[in-house]
mmCIF file of C-alpha atoms in Angstrom:
data_model
loop_
_atom_site.group_PDB
_atom_site.id
_atom_site.type_symbol
_atom_site.label_atom_id
_atom_site.label_comp_id
_atom_site.label_asym_id
_atom_site.label_seq_id
_atom_site.Cartn_x
_atom_site.Cartn_y
_atom_site.Cartn_z
ATOM 1 C CA VAL A 25 8.664 13.595 1.065
ATOM 2 C CA ALA A 26 8.125 9.992 2.116
ATOM 3 C CA LEU A 27 10.544 7.333 3.221
ATOM 4 C CA GLY A 28 10.281 4.435 0.792
ATOM 5 C CA THR A 29 10.996 0.972 2.155
ATOM 6 C CA TRP A 30 11.303 -1.115 -1.027
ATOM 7 C CA GLN A 31 14.284 -3.502 -1.118
ATOM 8 C CA SER A 32 15.047 -2.918 2.563
ATOM 9 C CA SER A 33 15.569 -5.872 4.854
ATOM 10 C CA SER A 34 13.539 -5.925 8.050
ATOM 11 C CA ASP A 35 16.586 -5.064 10.166
ATOM 12 C CA ASP A 36 17.638 -2.200 7.902
ATOM 13 C CA VAL A 37 14.136 -0.810 7.487
ATOM 14 C CA LYS A 38 13.478 -0.699 11.222
ATOM 15 C CA VAL A 39 16.573 1.439 11.779
ATOM 16 C CA ALA A 40 15.790 3.561 8.713
ATOM 17 C CA VAL A 41 12.212 4.272 9.825
ATOM 18 C CA LEU A 42 13.319 5.101 13.383
ATOM 19 C CA GLU A 43 15.994 7.498 12.116
ATOM 20 C CA ALA A 44 13.695 9.009 9.486
ATOM 21 C CA ILE A 45 11.019 9.757 12.086
ATOM 22 C CA LYS A 46 13.659 11.298 14.373
ATOM 23 C CA ALA A 47 14.808 13.434 11.424
ATOM 24 C CA GLY A 48 11.268 14.687 10.816
ATOM 25 C CA TYR A 49 9.871 12.345 8.190
ATOM 26 C CA ARG A 50 6.161 11.798 8.719
ATOM 27 C CA SER A 51 5.261 9.797 5.607
ATOM 28 C CA ILE A 52 6.297 6.135 5.355
ATOM 29 C CA ASP A 53 5.683 4.100 2.198
ATOM 30 C CA THR A 54 5.633 0.312 2.363
ATOM 31 C CA ALA A 55 3.841 -2.689 0.824
ATOM 32 C CA LYS A 56 3.108 -6.298 1.710
ATOM 33 C CA ILE A 57 5.281 -7.476 -1.184
ATOM 34 C CA TYR A 58 8.295 -5.699 0.380
ATOM 35 C CA GLY A 59 8.181 -8.186 3.259
ATOM 36 C CA ASN A 60 9.037 -5.563 5.865
ATOM 37 C CA GLU A 61 5.699 -4.199 7.139
ATOM 38 C CA ALA A 62 6.170 -5.752 10.587
ATOM 39 C CA ALA A 63 9.542 -4.027 11.014
ATOM 40 C CA VAL A 64 8.039 -0.732 9.820
ATOM 41 C CA GLY A 65 5.305 -1.213 12.418
ATOM 42 C CA GLU A 66 7.841 -1.932 15.165
ATOM 43 C CA ALA A 67 9.729 1.269 14.352
ATOM 44 C CA ILE A 68 6.512 3.291 14.357
ATOM 45 C CA LYS A 69 5.480 1.786 17.700
ATOM 46 C CA GLU A 70 8.873 2.515 19.250
ATOM 47 C CA SER A 71 8.796 6.097 17.935
ATOM 48 C CA ILE A 72 5.359 6.668 19.428
ATOM 49 C CA GLU A 73 6.290 5.054 22.749
ATOM 50 C CA ALA A 74 9.446 7.202 22.931
ATOM 51 C CA GLY A 75 7.322 10.321 22.483
ATOM 52 C CA ILE A 76 9.025 11.298 19.226
ATOM 53 C CA VAL A 77 5.780 11.364 17.277
ATOM 54 C CA LYS A 78 2.056 10.790 17.706
ATOM 55 C CA ARG A 79 0.229 8.309 15.484
ATOM 56 C CA GLU A 80 -1.957 11.041 13.988
ATOM 57 C CA GLU A 81 1.175 12.902 12.831
ATOM 58 C CA LEU A 82 2.230 9.983 10.618
ATOM 59 C CA TYR A 83 0.999 9.140 7.130
ATOM 60 C CA VAL A 84 1.455 5.430 6.439
ATOM 61 C CA THR A 85 0.996 4.078 2.916
ATOM 62 C CA THR A 86 0.796 0.432 1.937
ATOM 63 C CA LYS A 87 -0.300 -1.325 -1.225
ATOM 64 C CA VAL A 88 -2.441 -4.132 -2.640
ATOM 65 C CA TRP A 89 -0.188 -6.406 -4.700
ATOM 66 C CA ASN A 90 -1.174 -7.990 -8.019
ATOM 67 C CA ASP A 91 -2.185 -11.294 -6.429
ATOM 68 C CA ALA A 92 -4.845 -9.655 -4.226
ATOM 69 C CA HIS A 93 -7.100 -7.763 -6.656
ATOM 70 C CA ARG A 94 -10.221 -9.843 -5.951
ATOM 71 C CA ALA A 95 -12.598 -8.173 -3.481
ATOM 72 C CA GLU A 96 -12.184 -10.815 -0.782
ATOM 73 C CA ASP A 97 -8.401 -10.651 -1.122
ATOM 74 C CA VAL A 98 -8.256 -6.853 -0.881
ATOM 75 C CA ALA A 99 -9.932 -6.880 2.539
ATOM 76 C CA LYS A 100 -7.783 -9.801 3.720
ATOM 77 C CA VAL A 101 -4.430 -8.265 2.757
ATOM 78 C CA ALA A 102 -5.402 -4.836 4.096
ATOM 79 C CA ARG A 103 -6.225 -6.391 7.465
ATOM 80 C CA GLU A 104 -2.972 -8.391 7.400
ATOM 81 C CA SER A 105 -0.998 -5.230 6.601
ATOM 82 C CA LEU A 106 -2.753 -3.336 9.354
ATOM 83 C CA GLU A 107 -1.985 -6.096 11.854
ATOM 84 C CA LYS A 108 1.706 -6.032 10.905
ATOM 85 C CA LEU A 109 1.881 -2.236 10.962
ATOM 86 C CA GLY A 110 -0.073 -1.983 14.214
ATOM 87 C CA THR A 111 -1.146 1.561 13.417
ATOM 88 C CA GLY A 112 -4.894 1.265 14.061
ATOM 89 C CA TYR A 113 -5.696 2.352 10.512
ATOM 90 C CA ILE A 114 -3.984 2.742 7.150
ATOM 91 C CA ASP A 115 -3.662 6.344 5.960
ATOM 92 C CA LEU A 116 -3.374 5.444 2.272
ATOM 93 C CA LEU A 117 -3.988 2.148 0.503
ATOM 94 C CA LEU A 118 -2.877 1.941 -3.117
ATOM 95 C CA ILE A 119 -3.427 -0.546 -5.926
ATOM 96 C CA HIS A 120 0.250 -1.279 -6.557
ATOM 97 C CA TRP A 121 -0.055 -2.154 -10.257
ATOM 98 C CA PRO A 122 -3.119 -2.125 -12.527
ATOM 99 C CA TRP A 123 -2.938 -5.779 -13.499
ATOM 100 C CA ALA A 124 -3.892 -8.836 -11.516
ATOM 101 C CA GLY A 125 -2.131 -12.144 -11.356
ATOM 102 C CA LYS A 126 -0.236 -14.715 -9.369
ATOM 103 C CA VAL A 127 3.481 -14.172 -8.831
ATOM 104 C CA VAL A 128 5.385 -17.009 -10.463
ATOM 105 C CA ASP A 129 8.913 -15.632 -9.965
ATOM 106 C CA PHE A 130 9.201 -12.278 -8.202
ATOM 107 C CA ALA A 131 12.931 -11.824 -8.848
ATOM 108 C CA ALA A 132 12.426 -12.389 -12.568
ATOM 109 C CA ARG A 133 9.215 -10.276 -12.509
ATOM 110 C CA LYS A 134 7.169 -13.181 -13.892
ATOM 111 C CA LEU A 135 3.448 -13.027 -13.309
ATOM 112 C CA GLU A 136 0.663 -15.349 -14.386
ATOM 113 C CA LEU A 137 -2.016 -12.837 -15.376
ATOM 114 C CA GLU A 138 -5.680 -13.223 -14.539
ATOM 115 C CA TYR A 139 -8.667 -11.030 -15.258
ATOM 116 C CA VAL A 140 -10.036 -9.124 -12.299
ATOM 117 C CA PRO A 141 -11.902 -5.924 -13.163
ATOM 118 C CA LEU A 142 -10.283 -2.897 -11.537
ATOM 119 C CA SER A 143 -13.792 -1.865 -10.520
ATOM 120 C CA GLU A 144 -13.915 -4.932 -8.248
ATOM 121 C CA THR A 145 -10.616 -4.027 -6.600
ATOM 122 C CA TRP A 146 -11.584 -0.377 -6.236
ATOM 123 C CA GLY A 147 -15.014 -1.215 -4.814
ATOM 124 C CA ALA A 148 -13.401 -3.386 -2.144
ATOM 125 C CA MET A 149 -11.057 -0.546 -1.246
ATOM 126 C CA GLU A 150 -13.966 1.876 -0.989
ATOM 127 C CA LYS A 151 -15.595 -0.503 1.510
ATOM 128 C CA LEU A 152 -12.442 -0.398 3.634
ATOM 129 C CA VAL A 153 -12.722 3.403 3.731
ATOM 130 C CA GLU A 154 -16.389 3.126 4.721
ATOM 131 C CA GLU A 155 -15.383 0.717 7.523
ATOM 132 C CA GLY A 156 -12.745 3.151 8.803
ATOM 133 C CA LEU A 157 -9.904 0.678 8.289
ATOM 134 C CA VAL A 158 -8.394 2.926 5.603
ATOM 135 C CA LYS A 159 -8.485 6.739 5.500
ATOM 136 C CA SER A 160 -7.812 7.253 1.782
ATOM 137 C CA ILE A 161 -7.253 5.194 -1.357
ATOM 138 C CA GLY A 162 -5.318 5.656 -4.550
ATOM 139 C CA VAL A 163 -3.412 3.980 -7.341
ATOM 140 C CA SER A 164 0.138 3.370 -8.399
ATOM 141 C CA ASN A 165 1.528 2.968 -11.913
ATOM 142 C CA PHE A 166 -1.736 3.808 -13.712
ATOM 143 C CA ASN A 167 -1.740 5.536 -17.093
ATOM 144 C CA VAL A 168 -4.165 8.262 -18.175
ATOM 145 C CA GLN A 169 -6.669 5.856 -19.784
ATOM 146 C CA LEU A 170 -6.859 3.696 -16.677
ATOM 147 C CA MET A 171 -7.348 6.818 -14.547
ATOM 148 C CA LEU A 172 -10.187 8.053 -16.760
ATOM 149 C CA ASP A 173 -11.843 4.638 -16.526
ATOM 150 C CA LEU A 174 -11.451 4.531 -12.743
ATOM 151 C CA ILE A 175 -12.859 8.017 -12.284
ATOM 152 C CA SER A 176 -15.937 7.024 -14.317
ATOM 153 C CA TYR A 177 -17.142 4.513 -11.687
ATOM 154 C CA ALA A 178 -15.332 5.461 -8.465
ATOM 155 C CA LYS A 179 -17.601 6.629 -5.639
ATOM 156 C CA ILE A 180 -14.459 7.725 -3.831
ATOM 157 C CA LYS A 181 -11.998 9.426 -6.184
ATOM 158 C CA PRO A 182 -8.310 8.481 -5.917
ATOM 159 C CA ALA A 183 -6.487 10.630 -3.376
ATOM 160 C CA VAL A 184 -3.091 9.806 -4.889
ATOM 161 C CA VAL A 185 -1.613 8.641 -8.177
ATOM 162 C CA GLN A 186 1.904 7.335 -7.448
ATOM 163 C CA ASN A 187 4.009 6.354 -10.446
ATOM 164 C CA GLU A 188 7.399 4.681 -10.530
ATOM 165 C CA VAL A 189 9.807 6.548 -12.784
ATOM 166 C CA HIS A 190 13.391 5.682 -13.673
#
């Protein structure tokens, strides 16, 4: 079971992560688009400094948003996330959604789509694993056809398929 941090303000998420770690949670799920990675990182740092948990006992997940599917953007946002989290490495990096585009209006879920092959995004994520910045990679909100396509060219197979269900 992971603590999800979507729709949590920075103040709320810091308290939630601290309390979750105290309660025994070891998996924390966040994303750049949530706008609270720095607060998640602060809570993790405080938990480690207080001796509640060791870094290697935690499993921190973050995600590549739709506007960062190009290879150069994947590396940039992963490094930015890592800096905010302050964890030394990312345990799991996911492609948040299988389509690329620029956010026009996040609240209204409006996106200006652009074509970026998923193979480009995945290849950039594989490089991050090779560099040691990321321990494992996966996808979120992919259907069966997209998974079959990904598996056909992936050197590193997805460690996780995370799907949002309502």
